[in-house]
Tab-separated table of C-alpha atoms and ligand atoms in Angstrom:
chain	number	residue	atom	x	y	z
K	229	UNK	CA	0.000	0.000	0.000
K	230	UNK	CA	1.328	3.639	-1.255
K	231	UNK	CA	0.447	6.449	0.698
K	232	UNK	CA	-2.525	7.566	-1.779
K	233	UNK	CA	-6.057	5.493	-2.119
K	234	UNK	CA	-9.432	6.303	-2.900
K	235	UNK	CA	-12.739	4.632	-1.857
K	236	UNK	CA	-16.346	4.732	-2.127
K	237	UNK	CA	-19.030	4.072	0.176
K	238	UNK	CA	-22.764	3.440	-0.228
K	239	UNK	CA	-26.062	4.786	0.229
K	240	UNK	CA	-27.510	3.054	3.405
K	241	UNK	CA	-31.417	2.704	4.140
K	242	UNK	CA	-31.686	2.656	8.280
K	243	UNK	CA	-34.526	2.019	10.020
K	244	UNK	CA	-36.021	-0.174	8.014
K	245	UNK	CA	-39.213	0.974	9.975
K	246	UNK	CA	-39.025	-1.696	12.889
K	247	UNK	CA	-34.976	-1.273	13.591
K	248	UNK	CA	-34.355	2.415	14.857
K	249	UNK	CA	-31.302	2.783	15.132
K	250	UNK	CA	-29.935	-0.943	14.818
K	251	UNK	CA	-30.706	-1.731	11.708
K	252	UNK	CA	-29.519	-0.990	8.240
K	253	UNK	CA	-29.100	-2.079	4.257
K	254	UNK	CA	-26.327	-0.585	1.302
K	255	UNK	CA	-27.166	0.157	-1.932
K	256	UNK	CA	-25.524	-0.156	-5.125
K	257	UNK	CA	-25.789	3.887	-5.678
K	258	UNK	CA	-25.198	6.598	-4.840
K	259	UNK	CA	-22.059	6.536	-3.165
K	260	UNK	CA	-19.302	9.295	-1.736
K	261	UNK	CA	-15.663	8.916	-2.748
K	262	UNK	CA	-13.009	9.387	-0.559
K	263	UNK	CA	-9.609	10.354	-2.142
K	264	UNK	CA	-6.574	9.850	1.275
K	265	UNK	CA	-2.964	10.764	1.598
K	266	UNK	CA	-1.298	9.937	4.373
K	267	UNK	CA	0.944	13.012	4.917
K	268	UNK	CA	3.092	12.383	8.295
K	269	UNK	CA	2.542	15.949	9.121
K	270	UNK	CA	-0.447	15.293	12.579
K	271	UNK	CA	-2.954	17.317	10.768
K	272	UNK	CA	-6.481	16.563	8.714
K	273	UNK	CA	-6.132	19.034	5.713
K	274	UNK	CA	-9.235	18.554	3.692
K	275	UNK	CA	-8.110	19.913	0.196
K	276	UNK	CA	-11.252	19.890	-1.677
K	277	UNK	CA	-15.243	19.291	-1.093
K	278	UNK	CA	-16.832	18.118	-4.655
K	279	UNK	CA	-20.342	18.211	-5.634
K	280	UNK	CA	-21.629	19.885	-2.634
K	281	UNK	CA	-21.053	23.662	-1.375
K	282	UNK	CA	-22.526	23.060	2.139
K	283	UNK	CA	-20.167	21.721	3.826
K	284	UNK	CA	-17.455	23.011	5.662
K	285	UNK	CA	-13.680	22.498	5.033
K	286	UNK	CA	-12.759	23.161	8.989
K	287	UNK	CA	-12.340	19.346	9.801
K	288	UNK	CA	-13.378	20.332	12.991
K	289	UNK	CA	-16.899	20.655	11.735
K	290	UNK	CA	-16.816	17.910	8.692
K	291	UNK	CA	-17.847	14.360	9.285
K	292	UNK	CA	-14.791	12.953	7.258
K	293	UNK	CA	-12.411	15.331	9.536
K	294	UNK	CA	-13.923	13.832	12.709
K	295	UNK	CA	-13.170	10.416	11.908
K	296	UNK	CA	-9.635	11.077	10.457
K	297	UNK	CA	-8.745	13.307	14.082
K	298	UNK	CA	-10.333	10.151	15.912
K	299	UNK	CA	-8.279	8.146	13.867
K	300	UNK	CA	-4.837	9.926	14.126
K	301	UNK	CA	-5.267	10.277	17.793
K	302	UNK	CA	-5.708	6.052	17.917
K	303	UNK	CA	-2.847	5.266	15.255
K	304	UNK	CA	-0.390	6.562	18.096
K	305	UNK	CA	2.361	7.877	15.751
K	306	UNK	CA	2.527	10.895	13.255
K	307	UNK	CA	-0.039	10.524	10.712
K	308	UNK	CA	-2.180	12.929	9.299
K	309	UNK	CA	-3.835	12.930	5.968
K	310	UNK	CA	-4.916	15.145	3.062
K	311	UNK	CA	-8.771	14.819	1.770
K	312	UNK	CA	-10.701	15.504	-1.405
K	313	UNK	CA	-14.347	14.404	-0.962
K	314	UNK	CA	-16.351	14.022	-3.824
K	315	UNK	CA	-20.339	13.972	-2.714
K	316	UNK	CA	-22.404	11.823	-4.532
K	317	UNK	CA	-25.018	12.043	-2.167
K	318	UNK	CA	-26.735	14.847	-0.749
K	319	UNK	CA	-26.734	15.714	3.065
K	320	UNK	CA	-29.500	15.746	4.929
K	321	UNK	CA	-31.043	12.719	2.247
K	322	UNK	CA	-31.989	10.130	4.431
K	323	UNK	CA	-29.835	7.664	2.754
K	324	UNK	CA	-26.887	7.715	4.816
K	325	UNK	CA	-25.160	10.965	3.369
K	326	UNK	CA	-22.595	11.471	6.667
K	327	UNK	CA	-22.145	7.953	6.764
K	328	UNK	CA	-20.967	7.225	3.728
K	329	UNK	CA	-18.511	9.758	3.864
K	330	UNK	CA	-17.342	8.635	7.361
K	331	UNK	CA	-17.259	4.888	6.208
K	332	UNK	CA	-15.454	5.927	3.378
K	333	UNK	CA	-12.898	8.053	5.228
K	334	UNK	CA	-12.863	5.537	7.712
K	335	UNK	CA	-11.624	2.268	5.901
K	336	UNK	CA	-9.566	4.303	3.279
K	337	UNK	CA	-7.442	5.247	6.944
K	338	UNK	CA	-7.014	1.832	7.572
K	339	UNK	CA	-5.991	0.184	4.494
K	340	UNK	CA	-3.316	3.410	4.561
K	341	UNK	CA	-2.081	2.363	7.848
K	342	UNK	CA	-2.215	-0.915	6.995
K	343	UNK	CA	-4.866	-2.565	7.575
K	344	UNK	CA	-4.525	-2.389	11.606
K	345	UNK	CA	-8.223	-2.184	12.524
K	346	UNK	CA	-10.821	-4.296	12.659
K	347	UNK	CA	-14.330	-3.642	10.862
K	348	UNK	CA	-16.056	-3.110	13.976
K	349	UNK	CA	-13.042	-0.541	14.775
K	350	UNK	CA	-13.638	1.349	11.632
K	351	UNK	CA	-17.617	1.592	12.633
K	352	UNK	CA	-16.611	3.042	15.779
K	353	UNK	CA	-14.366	5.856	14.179
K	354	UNK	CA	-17.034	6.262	11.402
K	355	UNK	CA	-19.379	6.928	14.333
K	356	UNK	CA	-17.716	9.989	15.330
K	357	UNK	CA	-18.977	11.299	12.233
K	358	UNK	CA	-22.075	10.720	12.844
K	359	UNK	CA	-22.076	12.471	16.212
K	360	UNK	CA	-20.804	15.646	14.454
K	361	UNK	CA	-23.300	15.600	11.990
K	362	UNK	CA	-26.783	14.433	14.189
K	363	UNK	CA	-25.901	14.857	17.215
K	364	UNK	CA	-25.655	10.808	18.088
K	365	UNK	CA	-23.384	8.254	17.304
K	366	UNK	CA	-25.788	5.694	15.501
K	367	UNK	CA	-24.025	3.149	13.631
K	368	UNK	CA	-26.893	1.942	11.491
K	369	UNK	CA	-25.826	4.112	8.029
K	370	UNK	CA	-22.226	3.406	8.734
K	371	UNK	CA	-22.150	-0.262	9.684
K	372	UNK	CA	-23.618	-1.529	6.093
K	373	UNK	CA	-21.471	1.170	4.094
K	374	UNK	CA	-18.513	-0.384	5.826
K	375	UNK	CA	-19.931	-4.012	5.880
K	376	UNK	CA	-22.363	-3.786	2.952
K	377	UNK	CA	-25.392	-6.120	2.931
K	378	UNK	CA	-27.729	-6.033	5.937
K	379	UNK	CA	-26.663	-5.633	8.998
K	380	UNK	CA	-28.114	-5.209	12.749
K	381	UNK	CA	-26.269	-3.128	15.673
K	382	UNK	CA	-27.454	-5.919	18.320
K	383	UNK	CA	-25.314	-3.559	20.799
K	384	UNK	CA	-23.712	-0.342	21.516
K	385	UNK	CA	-22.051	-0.734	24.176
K	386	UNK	CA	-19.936	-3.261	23.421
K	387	UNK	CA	-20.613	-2.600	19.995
K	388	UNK	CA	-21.302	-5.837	18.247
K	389	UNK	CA	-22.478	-5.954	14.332
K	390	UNK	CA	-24.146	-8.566	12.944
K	391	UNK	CA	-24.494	-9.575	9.531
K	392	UNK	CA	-27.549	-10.474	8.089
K	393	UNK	CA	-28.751	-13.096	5.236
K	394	UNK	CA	-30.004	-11.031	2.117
K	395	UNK	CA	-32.540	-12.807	0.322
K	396	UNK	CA	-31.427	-13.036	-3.113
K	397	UNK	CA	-34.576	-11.234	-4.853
K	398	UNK	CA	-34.478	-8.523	-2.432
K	399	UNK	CA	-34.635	-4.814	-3.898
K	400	UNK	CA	-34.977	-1.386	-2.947
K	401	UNK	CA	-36.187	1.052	-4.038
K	402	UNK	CA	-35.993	5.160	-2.743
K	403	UNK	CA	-37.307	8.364	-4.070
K	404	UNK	CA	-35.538	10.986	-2.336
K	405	UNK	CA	-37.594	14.409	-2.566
K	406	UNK	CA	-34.981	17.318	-2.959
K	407	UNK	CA	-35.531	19.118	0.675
K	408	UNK	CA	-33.527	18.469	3.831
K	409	UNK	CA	-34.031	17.153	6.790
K	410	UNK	CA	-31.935	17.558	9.484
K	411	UNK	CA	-31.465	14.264	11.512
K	412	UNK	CA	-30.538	15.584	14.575
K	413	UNK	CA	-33.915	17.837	13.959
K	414	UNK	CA	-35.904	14.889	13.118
K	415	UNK	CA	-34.143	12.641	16.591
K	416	UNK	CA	-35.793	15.712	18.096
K	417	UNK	CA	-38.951	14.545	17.581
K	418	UNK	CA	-38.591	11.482	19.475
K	419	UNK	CA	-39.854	10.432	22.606
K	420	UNK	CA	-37.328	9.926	25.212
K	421	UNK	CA	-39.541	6.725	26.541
K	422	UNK	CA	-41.903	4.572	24.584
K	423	UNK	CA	-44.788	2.275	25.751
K	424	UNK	CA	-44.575	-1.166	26.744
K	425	UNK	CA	-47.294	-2.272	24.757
K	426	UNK	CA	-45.416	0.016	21.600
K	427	UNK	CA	-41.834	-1.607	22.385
K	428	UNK	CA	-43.869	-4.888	22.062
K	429	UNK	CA	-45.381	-4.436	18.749
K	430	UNK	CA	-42.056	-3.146	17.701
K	431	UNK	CA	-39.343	-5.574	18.936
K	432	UNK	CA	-42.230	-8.567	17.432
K	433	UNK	CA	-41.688	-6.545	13.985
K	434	UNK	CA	-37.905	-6.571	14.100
K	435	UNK	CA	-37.630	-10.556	15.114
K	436	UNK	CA	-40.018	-10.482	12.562
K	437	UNK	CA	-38.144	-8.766	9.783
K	438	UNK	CA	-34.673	-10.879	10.776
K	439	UNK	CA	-36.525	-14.143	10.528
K	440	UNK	CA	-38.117	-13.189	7.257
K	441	UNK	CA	-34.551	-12.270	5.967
K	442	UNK	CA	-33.359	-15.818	7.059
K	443	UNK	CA	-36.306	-18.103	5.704
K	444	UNK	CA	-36.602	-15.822	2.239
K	445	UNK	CA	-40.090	-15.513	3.309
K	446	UNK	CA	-41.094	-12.270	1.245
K	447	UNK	CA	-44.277	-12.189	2.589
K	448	UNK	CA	-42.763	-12.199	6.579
K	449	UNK	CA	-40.274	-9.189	5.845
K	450	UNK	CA	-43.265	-7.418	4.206
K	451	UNK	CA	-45.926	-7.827	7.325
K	452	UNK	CA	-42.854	-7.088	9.624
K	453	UNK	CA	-42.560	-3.535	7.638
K	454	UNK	CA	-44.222	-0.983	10.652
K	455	UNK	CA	-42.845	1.453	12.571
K	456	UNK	CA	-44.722	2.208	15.595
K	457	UNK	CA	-41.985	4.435	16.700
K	458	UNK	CA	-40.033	6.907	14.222
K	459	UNK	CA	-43.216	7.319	11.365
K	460	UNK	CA	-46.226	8.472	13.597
K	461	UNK	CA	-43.896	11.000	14.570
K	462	UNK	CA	-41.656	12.162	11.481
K	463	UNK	CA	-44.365	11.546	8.566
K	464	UNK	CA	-45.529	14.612	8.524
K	465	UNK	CA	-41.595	16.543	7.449
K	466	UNK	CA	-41.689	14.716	4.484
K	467	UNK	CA	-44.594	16.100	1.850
K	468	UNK	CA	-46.730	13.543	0.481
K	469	UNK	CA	-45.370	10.627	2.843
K	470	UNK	CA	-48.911	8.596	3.075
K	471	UNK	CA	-49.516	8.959	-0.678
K	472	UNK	CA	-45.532	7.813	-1.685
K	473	UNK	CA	-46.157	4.903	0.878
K	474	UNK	CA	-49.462	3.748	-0.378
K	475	UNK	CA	-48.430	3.937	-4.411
K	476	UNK	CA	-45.739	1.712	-3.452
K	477	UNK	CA	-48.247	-0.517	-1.511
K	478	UNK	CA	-50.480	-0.591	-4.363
K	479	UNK	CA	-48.150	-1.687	-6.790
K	480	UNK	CA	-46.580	-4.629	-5.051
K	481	UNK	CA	-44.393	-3.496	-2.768
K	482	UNK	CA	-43.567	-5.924	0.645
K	483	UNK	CA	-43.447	-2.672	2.841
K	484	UNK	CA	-42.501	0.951	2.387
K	485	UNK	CA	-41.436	4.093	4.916
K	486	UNK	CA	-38.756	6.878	6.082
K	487	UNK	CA	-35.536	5.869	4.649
K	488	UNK	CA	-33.255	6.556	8.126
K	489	UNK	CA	-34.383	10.520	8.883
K	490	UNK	CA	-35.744	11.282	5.704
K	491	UNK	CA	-37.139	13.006	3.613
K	492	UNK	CA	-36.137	9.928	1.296
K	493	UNK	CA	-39.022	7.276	1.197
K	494	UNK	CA	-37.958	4.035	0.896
K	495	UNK	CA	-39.280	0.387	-0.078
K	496	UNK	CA	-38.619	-3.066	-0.102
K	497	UNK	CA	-40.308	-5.364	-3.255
K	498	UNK	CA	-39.162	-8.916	-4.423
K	499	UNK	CA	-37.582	-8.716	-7.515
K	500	UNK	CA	-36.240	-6.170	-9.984
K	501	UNK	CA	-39.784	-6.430	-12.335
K	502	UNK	CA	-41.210	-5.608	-9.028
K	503	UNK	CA	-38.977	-2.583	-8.105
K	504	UNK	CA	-39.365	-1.355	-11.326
K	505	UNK	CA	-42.883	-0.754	-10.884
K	506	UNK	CA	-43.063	0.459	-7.328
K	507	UNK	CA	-40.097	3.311	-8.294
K	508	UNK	CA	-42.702	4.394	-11.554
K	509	UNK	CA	-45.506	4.287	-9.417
K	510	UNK	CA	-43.841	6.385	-6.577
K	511	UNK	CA	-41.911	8.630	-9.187
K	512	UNK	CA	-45.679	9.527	-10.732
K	513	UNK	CA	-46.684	10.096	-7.242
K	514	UNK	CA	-44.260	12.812	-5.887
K	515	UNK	CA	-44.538	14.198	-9.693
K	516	UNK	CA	-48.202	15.118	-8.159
K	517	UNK	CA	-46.199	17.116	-5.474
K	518	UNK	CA	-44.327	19.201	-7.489
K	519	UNK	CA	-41.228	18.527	-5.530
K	520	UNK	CA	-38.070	17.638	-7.384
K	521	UNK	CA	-36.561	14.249	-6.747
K	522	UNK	CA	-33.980	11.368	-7.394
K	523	UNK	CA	-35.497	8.176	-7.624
K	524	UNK	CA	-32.779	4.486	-6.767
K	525	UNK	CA	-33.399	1.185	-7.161
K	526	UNK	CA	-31.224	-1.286	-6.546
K	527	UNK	CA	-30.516	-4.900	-5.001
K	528	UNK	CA	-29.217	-4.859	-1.519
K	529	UNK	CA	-25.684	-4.160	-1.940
K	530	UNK	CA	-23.431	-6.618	-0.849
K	531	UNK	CA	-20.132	-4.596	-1.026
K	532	UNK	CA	-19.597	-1.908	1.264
K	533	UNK	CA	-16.805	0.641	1.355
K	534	UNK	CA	-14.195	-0.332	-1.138
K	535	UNK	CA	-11.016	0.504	-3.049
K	536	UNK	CA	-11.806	2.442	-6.631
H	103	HSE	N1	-31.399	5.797	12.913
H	103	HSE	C1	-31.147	7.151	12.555
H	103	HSE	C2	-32.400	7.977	12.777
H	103	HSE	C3	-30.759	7.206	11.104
H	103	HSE	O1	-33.467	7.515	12.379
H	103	HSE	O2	-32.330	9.044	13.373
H	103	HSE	C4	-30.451	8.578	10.595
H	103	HSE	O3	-30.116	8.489	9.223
C-alpha cells in the first residue's frame, strides 16, 4: 500500500421501519468517494469538497475530519492525511449521506495504515462522524457502508455488528424528494420513553423482519414492515409521505417508509420487475407534489466501502 487510495461508500437505508437505530441495508448507488494521503505531518487538511457547497472544510466541523482526528489520535504515531471528498449524495437525504462519507474516510485510513483495525473498529471511528453531523453516534448508516449487505447493531455498548442473510430477490427502491431534513432535527422529535405495549409491537416486527430475511419468506419481511416508533412521529416533514407509501403498496411493494431521517421514502419489493414498478408508481406520485426528486433502485448491496 502507497500512501494515496481512494474509496467509495454506499447509500444506506436505516430504520427499516421496525430497527431504529440498529438496523440498516447498502445500496448499489449513490455513493461518496473518498480520495486519502497519508501526509506524516499530525494534521487533517481537507483539500477539496466536490459536488456539494454546504459543507465546511474546517475538519473540525466535517464528518470525514472527525473520523480522520479520531483516527490519528488512535494510530499513536505521526499521521495525518490530506482529503478531497467528492459527494455523490446529498446531506440531509436520508440515505446515509454522513455515513458514507465517514465509512469511506474511515476504511480508506485503515488500508493506509495498513490494515490495523478491525471492521467493527472502523464503525466506531465512522461513528464519530455521525455524532458531528446528528448529534448521536448511531451506527446503522455506517455499519452496512462499511460491511455492505444487511446488517443489525445488536449492541452499543460493546458494539457488536451482525451480519444479516439477504434474500437473493431482495430490492430497494428510494425516491428521495430534494428538501432536507436535518437528523438531529428529526431525533428531536422522538420520545425519550416509549410504551410497553409500543416496544412490544415493535421488537415482534424486528424478530419479525430478521426471521423473514433468514427463511426468504417475502411475505414475513413485508408484514414485519411498521414502525410504531419513528413514522407516527416524522411523517408529517416529508410532503406527500402517506400517498408515496401507499403507491408503493399498491403496486406490489412488501413494505414501504422513512428511509433513516428522511425526507427519502424508501421500499422493499421482491424482484427487480417488481422494483421497477413500485419506483414508476412512486416517481408519478411525488410528480403530483411538485417537488423535485432522485429516484434508486437497486438490489441490496453486498459490497460496502471499497477501493476504486
Ligand atoms: N437511525 C437514525 C435515525 C438514522 O433515524 O435518526 C439517521 O439516518
Amino acid at each position: 500500500m502507497g500512501n494515496r487510495i481512494r474509496v467509495k461508500a454506499p447509500a444506506t437505508v436505516s430504520n427499516l421501519n421496525c430497527g431504529f437505530d440498529v438496523i440498516g441495508l447498502a445500496l448499489e448507488e449513490p455513493f461518496d468517494t473518498v480520495e486519502l494521503e497519508l501526509t506524516g505531518t499530525g494534521r487533517v487538511e481537507i483539500e477539496d469538497i466536490r459536488g456539494c457547497d454546504t459543507l465546511s472544510r474546517d475538519p473540525e466541523k466535517n464528518v470525514v475530519g472527525k473520523v480522520l482526528e479520531a483516527i490519528s489520535a488512535r494510530a499513536g504515531r505521526q499521521t495525518g492525511f490530506r482529503v478531497v471528498l467528492e459527494k455523490g449524495i446529498r446531506p440531509g437525504s436520508g440515505i446515509g449521506s454522513s455515513g458514507a462519507s465517514a465509512a469511506a474516510a474511515a476504511f480508506a485510513a485503515g488500508q493506509l495504515l495498513g490494515n490495523i483495525f478491525t471492521r467493527e473498529e472502523l464503525v466506531r471511528f465512522a461513528m464519530e462522524g455521525e455524532l458531528l453531523a446528528s448529534g448521536a453516534a448511531h451506527a446503522d448508516n455506517v455499519a452496512p457502508a462499511i460491511y455492505g449487505g444487511i446488517v443489525l447493531v445488536r449492541s452499543y455498548e460493546p458494539l457488536d455488528i451482525v451480519e444479516l442473510n439477504i434474500p437473493s430477490e431482495l430490492w430497494c427502491v428510494v425516491i428521495h424528494p430534494e428538501t432536507e431534513i436535518k437528523t438531529s432535527m428529526a431525533r428531536g422529535l422522538l420520545d425519550s420513553h416509549i410504551p410497553l405495549q409500543v416496544a412490544v409491537r415493535q421488537w415482534g416486527n424486528l424478530a419479525g423482519l430478521v426471521a423473514g430475511l433468514y427463511r426468504d419468506d417475502y411475505d414475513l419481511i413485508g408484514r414485519s414492515l411498521v414502525d410504531f416508533v419513528a413514522e407516527p412521529k416524522r411523517a408529517v416533514l416529508i410532503r406527500g409521505f402517506r400517498e408515496l407509501k401507499e403507491s408503493a403498496m399498491k403496486h406490489g411493494a412488501l413494505g414501504a417508509g422513512i428511509s433513516g431521517s428522511g425526507p427519502s421514502v424508501f421500499a422493499l419489493c421482491r424482484g427487480m420487475d417488481a422494483a421497477g414498478a413500485v419506483l414508476k408508481a412512486m416517481s408519478e406520485t411525488i410528480q403530483a407534489t411538485e417537488v423535485a426528486f432522485d429516484a434508486y433502485m437497486s438490489p441490496v448491496s453486498r459490497k460496502g466501502a471499497q477501493v476504486c
